[in-house]
Amino acid sequence: MAEGWSRQRVAVIGAGAIGGAIAARLDAIGHEVVVTARGDNLAAIAADGLLLRGAFGTHTAQVEAVPALERRPDVAILATKATGAVAALEASREALADVPLLVVQNGLGGERAAARLLGHERVAGGIALMAANSMEPGTVTVTARGDTIVGGAEGARFAALLGQAIPTSETPSIEGAQWTKLLINMVNAIPAIVGRSVQDVIRDPGLRRVLVAAMRETARTGLASGVRFQPLQGLTPLLVRLVAWGPAALAAQVPLRIKDRLGDVPNLGSTQQSIRRGQPTEVDAINGAVVAAAAALGREAPVNAALVALVHEVERRGRFLQASAVRQLV
Ligand SMILES: NC(=O)C1=CN([C@@H]2O[C@H](COP(=O)(O)OP(=O)(O)OC[C@H]3O[C@@H](n4cnc5c(N)ncnc54)[C@H](OP(=O)(O)O)[C@@H]3O)[C@@H](O)[C@H]2O)C=CC1
Ligand SMILES: CC(C)(CO)C(=O)C(=O)O
């Protein structure tokens, strides 16, 4: 561990793709890590440890694994999907009273929801720009590097902690950064509907056309709501305006850049990983958040609304749809 840093007891609530990667890296640099997990994943981590592979190196973390926290940690990190946050926090609520918490989640305002639930304000927001797959219990593969962005209350504390373990930066506006990530996360729904990788979907001109339309709706809705989009991964506020109002061919450069950043290892996207595990997705917190923000302005976001409906159809049927179901939307 680097000089000047004290060892902390860090709880990671939800040791899936992102939580597992963060937990393993914190363990690797010498923190005392406890994770909460469920079912086969809990059993695998308790028996064999948490195996991290890929862009952040290989490490087997022999962390304590429990269904819920019994002891108060020094700090905690919540990394469940948005859909699992309430149950996971409720289960560890007593141990988390007044503990600084970082909520690493896609979608909008996860940290505000957690602060309301826990009844204290020591809650930071986090955005993962890495890409990670967790398709086998106890195993996480980071398929593309990327910073973890933190901000809001306690942002500096978590930037210092995570910065020891993974590339991390601080944002002056977690809300603006969450909106930029929401624009990037438009790449999640279509792979989850058609069962193909994010890169493969972006390569397909018909699917990319729908993706760009969903991005345009997100950019227009955010700008109309007065959001100050924060720059993330080269997606600057100017580029967000071009996505919203510029020619479609220019807007299409944004998903093409995301594809290049994701590299050659096929990335399923976190929404498709839920589908493949037979779990509910967080599409309502991603595309659904755009529909809700548009509705608050008295507007519609029809492409996002249609993508939400198609993802739910895949969840219900338990099988992917033909690409034509998406291509016909635009
Ligand atoms: N994967 C990625 O590449 C990226 C994901 N994100 C975002 O990060 C967040 C986390 O995503 P991701 O890591 O992919 O999700 P995962 O589903 O892989 O991980 C969430 C973990 O939380 C566990 N969990 C859920 N409820 C509970 C509970 N009550 N108690 C204990 N554990 C629980 C899940 O267990 P179980 O498996 O049993 O459900 C799962 O292991 C999401 O908001 C996602 O959108 C952001 C950037 C990239
Ligand atoms: C951008 C992307 C697709 C990286 O995997 C992501 O954030 C996710 O999977 O939720």
CSV table of N, CA and C in Angstrom, one decimal, residues 13-14 38 78-91 105 280-282:
chain,number,residue,atom,x,y,z
A,13,ILE,N,-21.2,-3.5,-1.5
A,13,ILE,CA,-22.5,-4.1,-1.5
A,13,ILE,C,-22.9,-4.4,-3.0
A,14,GLY,N,-23.0,-5.7,-3.3
A,14,GLY,CA,-23.3,-6.1,-4.7
A,14,GLY,C,-22.0,-6.4,-5.4
A,38,ARG,N,-25.1,-12.7,-3.3
A,38,ARG,CA,-26.3,-13.7,-3.1
A,38,ARG,C,-26.0,-15.0,-3.8
A,78,LEU,N,-21.9,1.0,-2.9
A,78,LEU,CA,-23.0,0.2,-3.4
A,78,LEU,C,-22.9,0.1,-4.9
A,79,ALA,N,-22.9,-1.2,-5.4
A,79,ALA,CA,-22.7,-1.4,-6.8
A,79,ALA,C,-23.7,-2.4,-7.4
A,80,THR,N,-24.9,-2.4,-6.8
A,80,THR,CA,-26.0,-3.3,-7.4
A,80,THR,C,-26.5,-2.5,-8.6
A,81,LYS,N,-27.3,-3.2,-9.4
A,81,LYS,CA,-28.1,-2.5,-10.4
A,81,LYS,C,-29.1,-1.6,-9.7
A,82,ALA,N,-29.6,-0.6,-10.4
A,82,ALA,CA,-30.5,0.4,-9.7
A,82,ALA,C,-31.7,-0.4,-9.1
A,83,THR,N,-32.1,-1.5,-9.8
A,83,THR,CA,-33.3,-2.2,-9.4
A,83,THR,C,-33.1,-3.0,-8.1
A,84,GLY,N,-31.8,-3.2,-7.7
A,84,GLY,CA,-31.5,-4.0,-6.5
A,84,GLY,C,-31.1,-3.2,-5.3
A,85,ALA,N,-31.0,-1.8,-5.5
A,85,ALA,CA,-30.4,-1.0,-4.5
A,85,ALA,C,-31.2,-1.0,-3.2
A,86,VAL,N,-32.5,-0.9,-3.3
A,86,VAL,CA,-33.3,-0.7,-2.0
A,86,VAL,C,-33.1,-2.0,-1.2
A,87,ALA,N,-33.3,-3.2,-1.8
A,87,ALA,CA,-33.3,-4.4,-1.0
A,87,ALA,C,-31.9,-4.6,-0.4
A,88,ALA,N,-30.8,-4.3,-1.2
A,88,ALA,CA,-29.5,-4.5,-0.7
A,88,ALA,C,-29.1,-3.5,0.4
A,89,LEU,N,-29.6,-2.3,0.3
A,89,LEU,CA,-29.3,-1.3,1.4
A,89,LEU,C,-30.1,-1.7,2.6
A,90,GLU,N,-31.4,-2.0,2.4
A,90,GLU,CA,-32.2,-2.4,3.6
A,90,GLU,C,-31.6,-3.5,4.4
A,91,ALA,N,-31.0,-4.5,3.7
A,91,ALA,CA,-30.5,-5.7,4.4
A,91,ALA,C,-29.3,-5.3,5.3
A,105,GLN,N,-23.5,3.6,-10.0
A,105,GLN,CA,-24.7,3.1,-10.7
A,105,GLN,C,-24.9,3.9,-12.0
A,280,PRO,N,-34.3,-9.3,-13.9
A,280,PRO,CA,-34.9,-8.0,-14.4
A,280,PRO,C,-33.8,-7.0,-14.7
A,281,THR,N,-34.0,-6.2,-15.8
A,281,THR,CA,-33.0,-5.3,-16.1
A,281,THR,C,-33.2,-3.9,-15.5
A,282,GLU,N,-32.3,-3.0,-15.6
A,282,GLU,CA,-32.5,-1.6,-15.1
A,282,GLU,C,-32.9,-0.7,-16.2
